[in-house]
mmCIF file of C-alpha atoms in Angstrom:
data_model
loop_
_atom_site.group_PDB
_atom_site.id
_atom_site.type_symbol
_atom_site.label_atom_id
_atom_site.label_comp_id
_atom_site.label_asym_id
_atom_site.label_seq_id
_atom_site.Cartn_x
_atom_site.Cartn_y
_atom_site.Cartn_z
ATOM 1 C CA MET A 41 29.987 85.782 119.115
ATOM 2 C CA LEU A 42 30.862 87.005 122.636
ATOM 3 C CA ILE A 43 33.467 89.418 121.309
ATOM 4 C CA ASP A 44 30.931 90.707 118.739
ATOM 5 C CA ARG A 45 28.613 91.560 121.630
ATOM 6 C CA GLY A 46 31.238 93.696 123.340
ATOM 7 C CA TYR A 47 32.708 91.143 125.739
ATOM 8 C CA THR A 48 36.394 91.873 125.423
ATOM 9 C CA GLU A 49 37.804 89.593 128.102
ATOM 10 C CA VAL A 50 36.809 86.186 126.727
ATOM 11 C CA ARG A 51 39.291 83.331 127.072
ATOM 12 C CA PRO A 52 38.953 79.605 126.409
ATOM 13 C CA LEU A 53 40.147 77.111 129.011
ATOM 14 C CA ALA A 54 43.091 75.154 127.547
ATOM 15 C CA GLY A 55 42.282 71.439 127.465
ATOM 16 C CA GLY A 56 38.660 72.037 128.502
ATOM 17 C CA LEU A 57 36.944 70.246 131.364
ATOM 18 C CA ASP A 58 39.331 67.282 131.083
ATOM 19 C CA ALA A 59 42.330 69.505 131.898
ATOM 20 C CA TRP A 60 40.479 70.878 134.955
ATOM 21 C CA VAL A 61 39.615 67.347 136.145
ATOM 22 C CA ASP A 62 43.127 66.012 135.377
ATOM 23 C CA ALA A 63 44.613 68.815 137.504
ATOM 24 C CA GLY A 64 42.581 67.454 140.426
ATOM 25 C CA TYR A 65 40.399 70.536 140.901
ATOM 26 C CA PRO A 66 36.859 70.173 142.239
ATOM 27 C CA VAL A 67 33.818 69.597 140.042
ATOM 28 C CA GLU A 68 30.124 69.511 140.800
ATOM 29 C CA GLU A 69 27.409 67.292 139.378
ATOM 30 C CA LEU A 70 24.875 68.685 136.955
ATOM 31 C CA SER A 71 21.290 67.846 137.809
ATOM 32 C CA GLU A 72 20.278 66.943 134.158
ATOM 33 C CA MET B 72 53.789 61.061 83.508
ATOM 34 C CA LEU B 73 49.987 60.909 83.471
ATOM 35 C CA HIS B 74 50.241 58.167 80.927
ATOM 36 C CA HIS B 75 52.209 56.207 83.534
ATOM 37 C CA LEU B 76 49.642 57.088 86.201
ATOM 38 C CA ILE B 77 46.775 55.739 84.085
ATOM 39 C CA GLU B 78 48.869 52.667 83.301
ATOM 40 C CA LEU B 79 49.393 52.258 87.024
ATOM 41 C CA ILE B 80 45.636 52.520 87.677
ATOM 42 C CA LEU B 81 44.956 50.011 84.908
ATOM 43 C CA ARG B 82 47.599 47.556 86.098
ATOM 44 C CA TYR B 83 47.005 47.797 89.855
ATOM 45 C CA GLY B 84 43.446 49.182 89.607
ATOM 46 C CA VAL B 85 41.611 47.807 92.604
ATOM 47 C CA PRO B 86 44.627 47.471 94.984
ATOM 48 C CA LEU B 87 45.581 51.076 94.140
ATOM 49 C CA VAL B 88 42.032 52.276 94.856
ATOM 50 C CA PHE B 89 42.091 50.250 98.086
ATOM 51 C CA VAL B 90 45.388 51.772 99.284
ATOM 52 C CA ASN B 91 44.378 55.310 98.263
ATOM 53 C CA VAL B 92 40.982 55.155 100.000
ATOM 54 C CA PHE B 93 42.481 53.494 103.088
ATOM 55 C CA LEU B 94 45.206 56.170 103.415
ATOM 56 C CA GLU B 95 42.697 58.996 102.994
ATOM 57 C CA GLN B 96 40.254 57.557 105.501
ATOM 58 C CA ILE B 97 42.994 56.864 108.027
ATOM 59 C CA GLY B 98 43.826 60.578 107.895
ATOM 60 C CA ALA B 99 46.621 61.037 105.339
ATOM 61 C CA PRO B 100 46.183 64.164 103.164
ATOM 62 C CA ILE B 101 45.862 62.078 99.970
ATOM 63 C CA PRO B 102 42.467 62.624 98.323
ATOM 64 C CA ALA B 103 40.844 59.471 96.989
ATOM 65 C CA VAL B 104 38.017 61.074 95.007
ATOM 66 C CA PRO B 105 40.182 61.888 91.912
ATOM 67 C CA THR B 106 41.330 58.235 91.767
ATOM 68 C CA LEU B 107 37.730 57.014 92.110
ATOM 69 C CA VAL B 108 36.534 59.427 89.420
ATOM 70 C CA VAL B 109 39.321 58.366 87.005
ATOM 71 C CA ALA B 110 38.615 54.696 87.821
ATOM 72 C CA GLY B 111 34.914 55.357 87.065
ATOM 73 C CA ALA B 112 35.801 56.920 83.712
ATOM 74 C CA LEU B 113 38.107 53.980 82.856
ATOM 75 C CA ALA B 114 35.331 51.566 83.886
ATOM 76 C CA ARG B 115 32.924 53.340 81.506
ATOM 77 C CA ASN B 116 35.442 52.731 78.723
ATOM 78 C CA GLY B 117 35.497 49.039 79.640
ATOM 79 C CA GLN B 118 39.056 49.148 80.978
ATOM 80 C CA MET B 119 38.093 48.370 84.591
ATOM 81 C CA SER B 120 35.185 46.935 86.542
ATOM 82 C CA SER B 121 33.056 49.469 88.493
ATOM 83 C CA THR B 122 31.929 46.704 90.840
ATOM 84 C CA HIS B 123 35.522 45.791 91.732
ATOM 85 C CA VAL B 124 36.486 49.442 92.211
ATOM 86 C CA LEU B 125 33.467 50.012 94.474
ATOM 87 C CA ALA B 126 34.161 46.828 96.442
ATOM 88 C CA GLY B 127 37.819 47.839 96.959
ATOM 89 C CA ALA B 128 36.847 51.353 98.070
ATOM 90 C CA LEU B 129 34.146 50.014 100.379
ATOM 91 C CA VAL B 130 36.389 47.497 102.161
ATOM 92 C CA ALA B 131 39.241 50.042 102.525
ATOM 93 C CA SER B 132 36.905 52.703 103.872
ATOM 94 C CA ILE B 133 35.181 50.413 106.377
ATOM 95 C CA LEU B 134 38.516 49.002 107.554
ATOM 96 C CA ALA B 135 40.050 52.445 108.178
ATOM 97 C CA ASP B 136 36.873 53.722 109.858
ATOM 98 C CA TRP B 137 36.657 50.635 112.042
ATOM 99 C CA ILE B 138 40.242 51.202 113.260
ATOM 100 C CA TRP B 139 39.283 54.765 114.244
ATOM 101 C CA PHE B 140 36.060 53.515 115.824
ATOM 102 C CA LEU B 141 38.013 51.054 118.022
ATOM 103 C CA LEU B 142 40.558 53.753 118.945
ATOM 104 C CA GLY B 143 37.691 56.082 119.889
ATOM 105 C CA ARG B 144 36.119 53.367 121.999
ATOM 106 C CA ARG B 145 39.425 52.732 123.786
ATOM 107 C CA TYR B 146 40.800 56.261 124.221
ATOM 108 C CA GLY B 147 37.594 58.336 124.177
ATOM 109 C CA TYR B 148 37.777 62.059 123.525
ATOM 110 C CA ARG B 149 41.560 62.169 123.800
ATOM 111 C CA ILE B 150 41.893 60.514 120.383
ATOM 112 C CA LEU B 151 39.510 63.118 118.936
ATOM 113 C CA ARG B 152 41.557 65.999 120.243
ATOM 114 C CA THR B 153 44.728 64.424 118.816
ATOM 115 C CA LEU B 154 43.016 64.034 115.438
ATOM 116 C CA CYS B 155 41.798 67.615 115.428
ATOM 117 C CA ARG B 156 45.287 68.808 116.354
ATOM 118 C CA ILE B 157 46.928 67.074 113.379
ATOM 119 C CA SER B 158 44.182 67.968 110.903
ATOM 120 C CA LEU B 159 44.496 71.218 109.007
ATOM 121 C CA SER B 160 41.082 72.397 110.204
ATOM 122 C CA PRO B 161 40.691 74.722 113.201
ATOM 123 C CA ASP B 162 40.443 73.092 116.621
ATOM 124 C CA SER B 163 36.750 73.701 117.032
ATOM 125 C CA CYS B 164 36.342 70.460 115.092
ATOM 126 C CA VAL B 165 35.589 68.281 118.146
ATOM 127 C CA ARG B 166 32.668 70.487 119.087
ATOM 128 C CA GLU B 167 31.397 70.807 115.499
ATOM 129 C CA THR B 168 31.559 67.035 115.027
ATOM 130 C CA GLU B 169 29.690 66.525 118.271
ATOM 131 C CA ALA B 170 27.031 68.976 117.129
ATOM 132 C CA TYR B 171 26.456 66.891 113.966
ATOM 133 C CA PHE B 172 26.206 63.764 116.074
ATOM 134 C CA ASP B 173 23.848 65.351 118.577
ATOM 135 C CA ARG B 174 21.568 66.361 115.748
ATOM 136 C CA TRP B 175 21.693 63.307 113.487
ATOM 137 C CA GLY B 176 23.051 60.509 115.691
ATOM 138 C CA MET B 177 24.534 57.544 113.809
ATOM 139 C CA LYS B 178 22.750 58.731 110.647
ATOM 140 C CA SER B 179 25.448 61.415 110.371
ATOM 141 C CA LEU B 180 27.761 58.616 109.160
ATOM 142 C CA LEU B 181 25.641 58.474 106.013
ATOM 143 C CA PHE B 182 26.883 61.892 104.857
ATOM 144 C CA ALA B 183 30.083 62.242 106.938
ATOM 145 C CA LYS B 184 32.360 61.520 103.977
ATOM 146 C CA PHE B 185 31.000 64.473 102.038
ATOM 147 C CA ILE B 186 32.042 66.958 104.741
ATOM 148 C CA PRO B 187 35.784 67.792 104.835
ATOM 149 C CA GLY B 188 37.286 67.006 108.225
ATOM 150 C CA PHE B 189 34.151 65.281 109.527
ATOM 151 C CA SER B 190 34.955 62.108 107.593
ATOM 152 C CA THR B 191 37.930 61.065 109.744
ATOM 153 C CA VAL B 192 36.596 62.469 113.023
ATOM 154 C CA ALA B 193 33.127 60.849 112.896
ATOM 155 C CA PRO B 194 34.187 57.170 113.414
ATOM 156 C CA PRO B 195 36.301 57.774 116.564
ATOM 157 C CA LEU B 196 33.510 59.982 117.917
ATOM 158 C CA ALA B 197 31.029 57.136 117.396
ATOM 159 C CA GLY B 198 33.488 54.893 119.273
ATOM 160 C CA ALA B 199 33.925 57.421 122.087
ATOM 161 C CA MET B 200 30.134 57.564 122.412
ATOM 162 C CA LYS B 201 30.114 53.768 122.861
ATOM 163 C CA ALA B 202 27.867 53.228 119.849
ATOM 164 C CA SER B 203 26.986 49.647 118.945
ATOM 165 C CA THR B 204 29.565 48.072 116.588
ATOM 166 C CA LEU B 205 26.892 46.554 114.357
ATOM 167 C CA GLU B 206 24.990 49.841 114.030
ATOM 168 C CA PHE B 207 28.258 51.653 113.300
ATOM 169 C CA LEU B 208 29.277 49.174 110.601
ATOM 170 C CA VAL B 209 25.855 49.307 108.901
ATOM 171 C CA TYR B 210 25.682 53.123 108.748
ATOM 172 C CA ASP B 211 29.379 53.428 107.882
ATOM 173 C CA ALA B 212 29.067 50.901 105.038
ATOM 174 C CA ILE B 213 26.038 52.700 103.562
ATOM 175 C CA GLY B 214 27.844 56.063 103.869
ATOM 176 C CA ALA B 215 30.990 54.657 102.211
ATOM 177 C CA PHE B 216 28.936 53.088 99.418
ATOM 178 C CA VAL B 217 27.112 56.370 98.683
ATOM 179 C CA TRP B 218 30.390 58.349 98.768
ATOM 180 C CA ALA B 219 32.461 55.988 96.596
ATOM 181 C CA GLY B 220 29.449 55.275 94.371
ATOM 182 C CA THR B 221 28.923 58.988 93.713
ATOM 183 C CA ALA B 222 32.594 59.437 92.699
ATOM 184 C CA VAL B 223 32.615 56.373 90.436
ATOM 185 C CA ALA B 224 29.233 57.309 88.921
ATOM 186 C CA GLY B 225 30.567 60.849 88.327
ATOM 187 C CA GLY B 226 33.569 59.370 86.522
ATOM 188 C CA ARG B 227 31.312 57.171 84.381
ATOM 189 C CA LEU B 228 28.979 60.057 83.596
ATOM 190 C CA PHE B 229 31.683 62.561 82.652
ATOM 191 C CA HIS B 230 34.125 60.058 81.149
ATOM 192 C CA LYS B 231 34.494 62.037 77.925
ATOM 193 C CA ALA B 232 35.334 65.303 79.699
ATOM 194 C CA ILE B 233 37.699 63.492 82.062
ATOM 195 C CA GLY B 234 39.375 61.804 79.095
ATOM 196 C CA LYS B 235 39.897 65.187 77.422
ATOM 197 C CA LEU B 236 41.251 66.723 80.635
ATOM 198 C CA LEU B 237 43.667 63.840 81.141
ATOM 199 C CA LYS B 238 44.760 64.122 77.501
ATOM 200 C CA ARG B 239 45.450 67.837 77.888
ATOM 201 C CA LEU B 240 47.400 67.284 81.095
ATOM 202 C CA GLU B 241 49.293 64.479 79.403
ATOM 203 C CA ASP B 242 50.181 66.798 76.504
ATOM 204 C CA LEU B 243 51.649 69.204 79.034
ATOM 205 C CA GLY B 244 53.993 66.441 80.191
ATOM 206 C CA TRP B 245 55.945 67.280 83.323
ATOM 207 C CA TRP B 246 54.378 70.743 83.433
ATOM 208 C CA SER B 247 51.075 69.119 84.351
ATOM 209 C CA VAL B 248 52.734 67.512 87.384
ATOM 210 C CA VAL B 249 54.271 70.883 88.324
ATOM 211 C CA PHE B 250 50.853 72.580 87.909
ATOM 212 C CA VAL B 251 48.829 70.026 89.901
ATOM 213 C CA GLY B 252 51.570 69.794 92.551
ATOM 214 C CA SER B 253 51.701 73.586 92.896
ATOM 215 C CA VAL B 254 47.928 73.861 93.353
ATOM 216 C CA ILE B 255 47.940 71.160 96.066
ATOM 217 C CA ALA B 256 50.985 72.725 97.769
ATOM 218 C CA LEU B 257 49.325 76.155 97.719
ATOM 219 C CA VAL B 258 46.102 74.846 99.300
ATOM 220 C CA VAL B 259 48.035 73.025 102.048
ATOM 221 C CA LEU B 260 50.232 76.108 102.649
ATOM 222 C CA VAL B 261 47.238 78.471 102.998
ATOM 223 C CA LYS B 262 45.476 76.083 105.420
ATOM 224 C CA TRP B 263 48.655 75.591 107.413
ATOM 225 C CA TRP B 264 49.172 79.363 107.661
ATOM 226 C CA GLN B 265 45.556 79.894 108.775
ATOM 227 C CA ARG B 266 45.942 77.227 111.451
ATOM 228 C CA ARG B 267 49.254 78.695 112.636
ATOM 229 C CA THR B 268 47.736 82.159 112.980
ATOM 230 C CA PHE B 269 44.657 80.704 114.708
ATOM 231 C CA TYR B 270 46.754 78.767 117.237
ATOM 232 C CA ARG B 271 48.971 81.764 117.916
ATOM 233 C CA GLN B 272 45.941 83.891 118.774
ATOM 234 C CA LEU B 273 44.510 81.066 120.851
ATOM 235 C CA ARG B 274 47.747 80.448 122.769
ATOM 236 C CA VAL B 275 47.914 84.086 123.769
ATOM 237 C CA ALA B 276 44.276 84.131 124.842
ATOM 238 C CA ARG B 277 43.955 80.755 126.581
ATOM 239 C CA VAL B 278 43.976 80.221 130.334
ATOM 240 C CA THR B 279 45.217 77.011 131.894
ATOM 241 C CA ALA B 280 43.385 75.079 134.608
ATOM 242 C CA ASP B 281 45.983 76.375 137.100
ATOM 243 C CA ASP B 282 45.352 79.983 135.996
ATOM 244 C CA LEU B 283 41.601 79.556 136.480
ATOM 245 C CA LYS B 284 42.031 77.957 139.911
ATOM 246 C CA ALA B 285 44.328 80.833 140.902
ATOM 247 C CA MET B 286 41.650 83.326 139.774
ATOM 248 C CA PHE B 287 39.080 81.563 141.979
ATOM 249 C CA ASP B 288 41.529 81.503 144.905
ATOM 250 C CA ARG B 289 42.147 85.242 144.535
ATOM 251 C CA GLY B 290 38.383 85.789 144.704
ATOM 252 C CA GLU B 291 38.188 87.197 141.176
ATOM 253 C CA SER B 292 35.051 85.138 140.357
ATOM 254 C CA PRO B 293 35.258 85.026 136.567
ATOM 255 C CA ILE B 294 32.119 84.000 134.688
ATOM 256 C CA VAL B 295 32.656 80.390 133.594
ATOM 257 C CA LEU B 296 30.574 79.200 130.637
ATOM 258 C CA ASP B 297 30.115 75.485 129.979
ATOM 259 C CA VAL B 298 29.631 75.473 126.186
ATOM 260 C CA ARG B 299 29.691 71.718 125.672
ATOM 261 C CA THR B 300 26.983 70.266 123.466
ATOM 262 C CA ARG B 301 23.922 68.786 125.179
ATOM 263 C CA GLY B 302 25.009 65.239 124.262
ATOM 264 C CA SER B 303 28.496 65.787 125.614
ATOM 265 C CA ARG B 304 27.087 67.072 128.926
ATOM 266 C CA GLN B 305 24.799 64.072 129.209
ATOM 267 C CA ARG B 306 27.797 61.790 128.801
ATOM 268 C CA ASP B 307 29.755 63.633 131.490
ATOM 269 C CA LEU B 308 27.522 65.217 134.114
ATOM 270 C CA ARG B 309 30.353 67.083 135.833
ATOM 271 C CA ARG B 310 31.015 70.790 135.529
ATOM 272 C CA ILE B 311 33.384 73.338 136.972
ATOM 273 C CA PRO B 312 31.728 74.713 140.145
ATOM 274 C CA SER B 313 29.287 77.566 139.434
ATOM 275 C CA ALA B 314 29.776 77.232 135.646
ATOM 276 C CA ILE B 315 26.828 78.523 133.604
ATOM 277 C CA VAL B 316 25.525 75.984 131.105
ATOM 278 C CA ALA B 317 24.920 77.292 127.563
ATOM 279 C CA SER B 318 25.055 74.869 124.629
ATOM 280 C CA SER B 319 23.549 76.746 121.714
ATOM 281 C CA PRO B 320 24.233 80.322 120.534
ATOM 282 C CA GLU B 321 20.659 81.168 121.669
ATOM 283 C CA GLU B 322 21.372 79.921 125.196
ATOM 284 C CA VAL B 323 24.645 81.856 125.271
ATOM 285 C CA ALA B 324 22.788 85.010 124.149
ATOM 286 C CA GLN B 325 20.173 84.444 126.864
ATOM 287 C CA GLN B 326 22.830 84.068 129.567
ATOM 288 C CA LEU B 327 24.701 87.136 128.295
ATOM 289 C CA GLU B 328 21.764 89.368 129.208
ATOM 290 C CA GLN B 329 22.700 88.869 132.841
ATOM 291 C CA ILE B 330 26.441 89.332 132.384
ATOM 292 C CA SER B 331 28.250 92.670 132.278
ATOM 293 C CA PRO B 332 30.454 93.174 129.181
ATOM 294 C CA LEU B 333 33.278 94.067 131.567
ATOM 295 C CA SER B 334 33.211 90.650 133.284
ATOM 296 C CA PRO B 335 36.046 88.269 132.477
ATOM 297 C CA ILE B 336 34.571 85.174 130.803
ATOM 298 C CA ILE B 337 36.205 81.751 130.663
ATOM 299 C CA LEU B 338 34.577 79.163 128.419
ATOM 300 C CA TYR B 339 35.245 75.484 128.173
ATOM 301 C CA CYS B 340 34.295 72.395 126.143
ATOM 302 C CA THR B 341 35.068 68.751 126.954
#
């Protein structure tokens, strides 16, 4: 969908949020 | 050959149905519907009992699903990602399964078995979402009954046509095995090739957590989109700092209005 709208530099994060958390990088709380 | 297969179904009827349904529901690429349909047709001819076939299918299905449910409860989303990796469907399956669950809740178990891929992924997802065991078993049992019942009823209804088809395949002898085997092999090969191509493209395009952190450290400020489903975000209220939340395609479109097409975009799920 993003690429269809002309966004050429779209990349998924391998492993998603879990990979980011497992690597020990900071996260912030959502206010939902 | 088919003559032997029918003999096998007649001799080991219910245990064979049990093993076939269990293996399919546990994730093996062995479809159980043809066996259920043939068993239904044989039951219509008075050679088997529909009730016993249904009972065998029901117990096997619930048992396999319960194992996945417990694994989901214990290992959470990790078990889902493993399942999606070994399935022949593309790896968006975790998100798609979540979307069904967000929309229908436990009721999605009622029709899960009719959707390829969703059938095996739905029970561990219910476990990962910490659903009540009793509620899971009730919905899963109804879903399994409707699924197996439809196949057996189909077999009973079209028993004449199925009998003719089996007779024709039997007349072909070993060629029928070669034909059916070739069709199955071709389907698996095409799916495998699609998945291989998909993963190759994805591997080239993906960024790792270390890559993203390095981009932040270099001050590149990529746009980070949190595209998890609403339910998934409610279960885990964390996000990557400054990530923009957009669950549905409409929300993504809305957020895109403020983003230049030249901006690098990183998106993530769970």
